[in-house]
Structures are given as C-alpha cells and as structure tokens.
Amino acid sequence: MEPLGLVVHGKAEPFSAALRSLVNNPRYSDVRFVVGQEQQEVFAHRCLLACRCNFFQRLLGTEPGPGVPSPVVLSTVPTEAFLAVLEFLYTNSVKLHRHSVAVTFGLGPLQERCVAFIEAHSQEALRSQGFLELSAAALLPLLRSDKLCVDEAELVRAARSWARVGAAVLERPVAEVAAPVVKELRLALLAPAELSALEEQNRQEPLIPVEQIVEAWKCHALRRGDEARGAPCRRRRGTLPREHHRFLDLSFK
C-alpha cells in the first residue's frame, strides 16, 4: 500500500483574483459573445466555460474552424447578468446587486443564491428592469417560492408586467408568453373582490387560464384549501391576511 501523499493547498484569494482578471479579457480569449440589445462584445475562454457549465459545453461543443471564429450571439441576455454568470464560472463567487438578477444557465448553486437574494429583497427585485428581462425558466422557481416577501396581488401585477414585456419582444400574445409561469400564482389567496377584479381584467387582457380562476373560486365556495394540490392555497412570507384565509389550508414551510 502506497503511503498517503501530502496535499498542499494554496491561498484561495490570489487564485480567485487571477481568474477574475480573465473575465471579459481579450488576452488568451478563444470565444467571443455579442450580448444584449446593446450588442456588447464579451470575451471568454472556451475550455473554462465548457468544463464549468453544461450549457456552455453544449453551446461550444463544436470545434471552431480555421480563421477568426464568429461570435456567439445572445441578444436576449442582459449584459450585466451575463457578466455575473461569467464571474461565477471563473471564480466560484459573484456579488449580486439589488437591481439586477443573474441569468443562471442551469447553474444550480448560483440559481439557489439568486432565489434566496430575491426572496430577501422581493419588493425591489419585482420592480427592477432585471425582473422584466427574466426568462420563463428563471421566473418559475421564484413563483414557486413560499419565502417571497410580497403579497399575491402584487405578484400577479408583476407577472402581468413581465408577460407584457415578453409579448412585445417576442411578438406573441400575452397569455401565450405567460402560460409557462402563471400556473404558479396562488389566486385563492386573493379576496373575492380582488378575484372578481382580476377576472374582469382577464377578460379584457387574457393572462390567466379561465380554469385556474375557476379553481380559485372553488376554494372560496368550499371554504377550504384544495388538499390535493396544496400550493394554490399556501401563503407566502409576504401574504397579507384576508378574512377568508382562516378557511384555507395556509401551512407555511
């Protein structure tokens, strides 16, 4: 049996600082991105991205041909968010700001940190430009969270604003853009008057499937939560109390 070798650990800070210096640095760069509506050029390093992230491994899997390779165009990704992702990939850490939300590209640990950050700063995050630029895949874990410090009525308004922006950019109906995410809205938490107003607004500008609104009315009529589905009647951390809540299943994780 061979004797165990000595494992030597260097200091993390100089290592991280050295890698951070390569973020968006043209030196030794072998892949370029054109990011955001402003078409900002961002420099990166193919081997580092591919070994750190499955998304980039698939994106950059084909070997570049001879000559200067064409840039990878990511026109729907906010530049600030993309640079935050690069910093996390290069250094395994990133500082998030209240007015920007990082696009995670399937990075589990970073996504978890982003969600936790938004949960703690829900009001500011929902009113930021970064929220309106989220993809549906990035928005879903937020709407599934019990820990958002925001009332459901405000969350419905934020979802409508998000869908309107997406509809304008994608040139698709609001309801079609919203379809992947609105099922996570907990309409049964709204008071009857609020639900009636939402129903009327939904007739004028479709956002939420009629069947989902019917389910919310059913919770009111039966005066109990839907135990089979659970989440539609479960309050969030920021849910404001309403008289009918005492009839619902309002467990909070």
GROMACS .gro file of C-alpha atoms in nm:
model
  253
    1MET     CA    1   0.000   0.000   0.000
    2GLU     CA    2   0.144   0.333  -0.106
    3PRO     CA    3   0.182   0.596   0.167
    4LEU     CA    4  -0.056   0.887   0.151
    5GLY     CA    5   0.085   1.195  -0.019
    6LEU     CA    6   0.084   1.544   0.123
    7VAL     CA    7  -0.191   1.767  -0.012
    8VAL     CA    8  -0.081   2.128  -0.037
    9HIS     CA    9  -0.349   2.398  -0.055
   10GLY     CA   10  -0.258   2.742  -0.183
   11LYS     CA   11  -0.435   3.061  -0.082
   12ALA     CA   12  -0.779   3.095  -0.238
   13GLU     CA   13  -0.780   3.474  -0.271
   14PRO     CA   14  -0.487   3.515  -0.516
   15PHE     CA   15  -0.619   3.223  -0.722
   16SER     CA   16  -0.966   3.375  -0.742
   17ALA     CA   17  -0.826   3.720  -0.821
   18ALA     CA   18  -0.613   3.580  -1.103
   19LEU     CA   19  -0.913   3.410  -1.262
   20ARG     CA   20  -1.132   3.717  -1.211
   21SER     CA   21  -0.879   3.916  -1.414
   22LEU     CA   22  -0.962   3.693  -1.713
   23VAL     CA   23  -1.335   3.776  -1.708
   24ASN     CA   24  -1.412   3.966  -2.032
   25ASN     CA   25  -1.039   3.987  -2.103
   26PRO     CA   26  -0.937   3.951  -2.469
   27ARG     CA   27  -0.598   3.814  -2.369
   28TYR     CA   28  -0.585   3.440  -2.449
   29SER     CA   29  -0.958   3.453  -2.528
   30ASP     CA   30  -1.075   3.200  -2.786
   31VAL     CA   31  -1.451   3.271  -2.788
   32ARG     CA   32  -1.647   3.594  -2.822
   33PHE     CA   33  -2.008   3.669  -2.735
   34VAL     CA   34  -2.231   3.952  -2.856
   35VAL     CA   35  -2.464   4.010  -2.564
   36GLY     CA   36  -2.784   4.205  -2.502
   37GLN     CA   37  -2.977   4.455  -2.708
   38GLU     CA   38  -2.676   4.688  -2.697
   39GLN     CA   39  -2.470   4.410  -2.868
   40GLN     CA   40  -2.176   4.439  -2.631
   41GLU     CA   41  -1.876   4.223  -2.716
   42VAL     CA   42  -1.768   3.995  -2.431
   43PHE     CA   43  -1.452   3.783  -2.433
   44ALA     CA   44  -1.422   3.442  -2.269
   45HIS     CA   45  -1.226   3.117  -2.268
   46ARG     CA   46  -1.382   2.810  -2.424
   47CYS     CA   47  -1.222   2.538  -2.209
   48LEU     CA   48  -1.312   2.710  -1.882
   49LEU     CA   49  -1.675   2.765  -1.975
   50ALA     CA   50  -1.718   2.413  -2.109
   51CYS     CA   51  -1.572   2.240  -1.803
   52ARG     CA   52  -1.776   2.453  -1.561
   53CYS     CA   53  -2.120   2.456  -1.721
   54ASN     CA   54  -2.322   2.204  -1.923
   55PHE     CA   55  -2.499   2.484  -2.107
   56PHE     CA   56  -2.173   2.619  -2.246
   57GLN     CA   57  -2.040   2.269  -2.306
   58ARG     CA   58  -2.331   2.208  -2.542
   59LEU     CA   59  -2.315   2.555  -2.691
   60LEU     CA   60  -1.941   2.542  -2.758
   61GLY     CA   61  -1.913   2.170  -2.833
   62THR     CA   62  -1.820   2.214  -3.198
   63GLU     CA   63  -1.455   2.289  -3.261
   64PRO     CA   64  -1.404   2.626  -3.430
   65GLY     CA   65  -1.285   2.617  -3.789
   66PRO     CA   66  -0.976   2.792  -3.926
   67GLY     CA   67  -0.959   3.167  -3.911
   68VAL     CA   68  -1.131   3.402  -3.668
   69PRO     CA   69  -1.446   3.230  -3.532
   70SER     CA   70  -1.778   3.414  -3.548
   71PRO     CA   71  -1.908   3.548  -3.216
   72VAL     CA   72  -2.187   3.370  -3.029
   73VAL     CA   73  -2.491   3.599  -3.030
   74LEU     CA   74  -2.701   3.611  -2.709
   75SER     CA   75  -2.923   3.908  -2.786
   76THR     CA   76  -3.192   3.829  -2.525
   77VAL     CA   77  -2.949   3.802  -2.232
   78PRO     CA   78  -2.883   4.122  -2.030
   79THR     CA   79  -2.513   4.210  -2.040
   80GLU     CA   80  -2.486   4.269  -1.665
   81ALA     CA   81  -2.641   3.931  -1.592
   82PHE     CA   82  -2.414   3.752  -1.842
   83LEU     CA   83  -2.102   3.907  -1.689
   84ALA     CA   84  -2.222   3.799  -1.344
   85VAL     CA   85  -2.254   3.442  -1.469
   86LEU     CA   86  -1.904   3.455  -1.616
   87GLU     CA   87  -1.762   3.583  -1.289
   88PHE     CA   88  -1.927   3.297  -1.102
   89LEU     CA   89  -1.795   3.040  -1.351
   90TYR     CA   90  -1.441   3.177  -1.336
   91THR     CA   91  -1.415   3.238  -0.960
   92ASN     CA   92  -1.699   3.037  -0.799
   93SER     CA   93  -1.830   3.358  -0.642
   94VAL     CA   94  -2.020   3.666  -0.753
   95LYS     CA   95  -2.167   3.973  -0.587
   96LEU     CA   96  -2.535   4.019  -0.670
   97HIS     CA   97  -2.694   4.362  -0.675
   98ARG     CA   98  -3.049   4.451  -0.580
   99HIS     CA   99  -3.134   4.588  -0.923
  100SER     CA  100  -3.001   4.302  -1.133
  101VAL     CA  101  -3.096   3.934  -1.143
  102ALA     CA  102  -2.843   3.688  -1.291
  103VAL     CA  103  -2.940   3.452  -1.568
  104THR     CA  104  -2.823   3.115  -1.436
  105PHE     CA  105  -2.782   2.891  -1.743
  106GLY     CA  106  -2.869   2.585  -1.533
  107LEU     CA  107  -2.615   2.659  -1.259
  108GLY     CA  108  -2.786   2.508  -0.954
  109PRO     CA  109  -2.579   2.674  -0.677
  110LEU     CA  110  -2.596   3.016  -0.842
  111GLN     CA  111  -2.968   2.983  -0.905
  112GLU     CA  112  -3.027   2.897  -0.539
  113ARG     CA  113  -2.833   3.203  -0.429
  114CYS     CA  114  -3.023   3.423  -0.674
  115VAL     CA  115  -3.358   3.297  -0.548
  116ALA     CA  116  -3.254   3.349  -0.186
  117PHE     CA  117  -3.138   3.701  -0.266
  118ILE     CA  118  -3.468   3.786  -0.437
  119GLU     CA  119  -3.666   3.633  -0.151
  120ALA     CA  120  -3.491   3.873   0.086
  121HIS     CA  121  -3.541   4.176  -0.144
  122SER     CA  122  -3.869   4.084  -0.311
  123GLN     CA  123  -4.020   4.432  -0.344
  124GLU     CA  124  -3.713   4.585  -0.505
  125ALA     CA  125  -3.649   4.287  -0.731
  126LEU     CA  126  -4.004   4.277  -0.870
  127ARG     CA  127  -3.983   4.644  -0.964
  128SER     CA  128  -3.643   4.618  -1.133
  129GLN     CA  129  -3.569   4.604  -1.505
  130GLY     CA  130  -3.389   4.276  -1.439
  131PHE     CA  131  -3.714   4.110  -1.333
  132LEU     CA  132  -3.884   4.206  -1.659
  133GLU     CA  133  -3.594   4.053  -1.854
  134LEU     CA  134  -3.606   3.713  -1.680
  135SER     CA  135  -3.670   3.405  -1.889
  136ALA     CA  136  -3.970   3.189  -1.802
  137ALA     CA  137  -3.732   2.920  -1.675
  138ALA     CA  138  -3.570   3.171  -1.437
  139LEU     CA  139  -3.906   3.309  -1.319
  140LEU     CA  140  -4.060   2.971  -1.232
  141PRO     CA  141  -3.854   2.897  -0.917
  142LEU     CA  142  -3.942   3.243  -0.785
  143LEU     CA  143  -4.316   3.195  -0.828
  144ARG     CA  144  -4.290   2.855  -0.660
  145SER     CA  145  -4.123   3.003  -0.352
  146ASP     CA  146  -4.305   3.029  -0.019
  147LYS     CA  147  -4.047   3.278   0.105
  148LEU     CA  148  -4.118   3.574  -0.122
  149CYS     CA  149  -4.182   3.882   0.090
  150VAL     CA  150  -4.462   4.008  -0.132
  151ASP     CA  151  -4.841   3.981  -0.139
  152GLU     CA  152  -5.008   3.773  -0.409
  153ALA     CA  153  -5.194   4.070  -0.559
  154GLU     CA  154  -4.864   4.248  -0.625
  155LEU     CA  155  -4.712   3.926  -0.760
  156VAL     CA  156  -4.999   3.895  -1.010
  157ARG     CA  157  -4.937   4.254  -1.126
  158ALA     CA  158  -4.564   4.184  -1.161
  159ALA     CA  159  -4.633   3.870  -1.364
  160ARG     CA  160  -4.861   4.068  -1.596
  161SER     CA  161  -4.593   4.335  -1.648
  162TRP     CA  162  -4.335   4.064  -1.718
  163ALA     CA  163  -4.564   3.896  -1.972
  164ARG     CA  164  -4.639   4.227  -2.147
  165VAL     CA  165  -4.268   4.295  -2.196
  166GLY     CA  166  -4.211   3.942  -2.325
  167ALA     CA  167  -4.509   3.969  -2.558
  168ALA     CA  168  -4.374   4.293  -2.707
  169VAL     CA  169  -4.024   4.150  -2.756
  170LEU     CA  170  -4.136   3.812  -2.891
  171GLU     CA  171  -4.438   3.947  -3.082
  172ARG     CA  172  -4.664   3.687  -2.921
  173PRO     CA  173  -4.989   3.715  -2.720
  174VAL     CA  174  -4.954   3.799  -2.351
  175ALA     CA  175  -5.136   3.481  -2.245
  176GLU     CA  176  -4.905   3.266  -2.457
  177VAL     CA  177  -4.592   3.420  -2.304
  178ALA     CA  178  -4.737   3.388  -1.953
  179ALA     CA  179  -4.858   3.028  -1.991
  180PRO     CA  180  -4.546   2.855  -1.851
  181VAL     CA  181  -4.546   3.059  -1.528
  182VAL     CA  182  -4.894   3.182  -1.430
  183LYS     CA  183  -4.999   2.840  -1.302
  184GLU     CA  184  -4.774   2.912  -1.002
  185LEU     CA  185  -4.981   3.216  -0.896
  186ARG     CA  186  -5.188   3.140  -0.585
  187LEU     CA  187  -5.515   3.304  -0.678
  188ALA     CA  188  -5.709   3.150  -0.390
  189LEU     CA  189  -5.518   3.384  -0.156
  190LEU     CA  190  -5.696   3.683  -0.312
  191ALA     CA  191  -6.014   3.814  -0.153
  192PRO     CA  192  -6.340   3.773  -0.351
  193ALA     CA  193  -6.341   4.139  -0.457
  194GLU     CA  194  -5.981   4.110  -0.579
  195LEU     CA  195  -6.058   3.788  -0.763
  196SER     CA  196  -6.360   3.950  -0.932
  197ALA     CA  197  -6.148   4.245  -1.042
  198LEU     CA  198  -5.880   4.010  -1.174
  199GLU     CA  199  -6.144   3.811  -1.362
  200GLU     CA  200  -6.272   4.127  -1.531
  201GLN     CA  201  -5.919   4.240  -1.622
  202ASN     CA  202  -5.850   3.892  -1.755
  203ARG     CA  203  -6.148   3.925  -1.992
  204GLN     CA  204  -6.004   4.247  -2.132
  205GLU     CA  205  -5.643   4.125  -2.144
  206PRO     CA  206  -5.614   3.745  -2.116
  207LEU     CA  207  -5.331   3.639  -1.887
  208ILE     CA  208  -5.451   3.352  -1.668
  209PRO     CA  209  -5.642   3.044  -1.791
  210VAL     CA  210  -6.011   3.059  -1.702
  211GLU     CA  211  -5.983   2.715  -1.542
  212GLN     CA  212  -5.728   2.847  -1.293
  213ILE     CA  213  -5.961   3.128  -1.187
  214VAL     CA  214  -6.246   2.877  -1.152
  215GLU     CA  215  -6.030   2.668  -0.917
  216ALA     CA  216  -5.970   2.977  -0.702
  217TRP     CA  217  -6.344   3.044  -0.681
  218LYS     CA  218  -6.395   2.680  -0.586
  219CYS     CA  219  -6.168   2.727  -0.284
  220HIS     CA  220  -6.384   3.022  -0.179
  221ALA     CA  221  -6.709   2.833  -0.232
  222LEU     CA  222  -6.596   2.525  -0.039
  223ARG     CA  223  -6.424   2.738   0.226
  224ARG     CA  224  -6.129   2.506   0.245
  225GLY     CA  225  -5.796   2.463   0.074
  226ASP     CA  226  -5.750   2.213  -0.204
  227GLU     CA  227  -5.559   1.949  -0.011
  228ALA     CA  228  -5.480   1.753  -0.326
  229ARG     CA  229  -5.288   2.044  -0.481
  230GLY     CA  230  -5.174   2.229  -0.168
  231ALA     CA  231  -4.968   2.510  -0.317
  232PRO     CA  232  -5.255   2.723  -0.462
  233CYS     CA  233  -5.379   2.787  -0.107
  234ARG     CA  234  -5.047   2.807   0.076
  235ARG     CA  235  -4.944   3.154   0.185
  236ARG     CA  236  -4.608   3.312   0.117
  237ARG     CA  237  -4.398   3.501   0.368
  238GLY     CA  238  -4.534   3.833   0.241
  239THR     CA  239  -4.900   3.731   0.208
  240LEU     CA  240  -5.127   3.992   0.366
  241PRO     CA  241  -5.403   3.847   0.587
  242ARG     CA  242  -5.757   3.832   0.450
  243GLU     CA  243  -6.078   3.726   0.621
  244HIS     CA  244  -6.123   3.411   0.414
  245HIS     CA  245  -5.775   3.280   0.490
  246ARG     CA  246  -5.900   3.115   0.809
  247PHE     CA  247  -6.094   2.869   0.593
  248LEU     CA  248  -5.797   2.776   0.375
  249ASP     CA  249  -5.502   2.546   0.421
  250LEU     CA  250  -5.240   2.810   0.498
  251SER     CA  251  -4.945   2.600   0.602
  252PHE     CA  252  -4.613   2.775   0.560
  253LYS     CA  253  -4.290   2.581   0.505
   0.00000   0.00000   0.00000
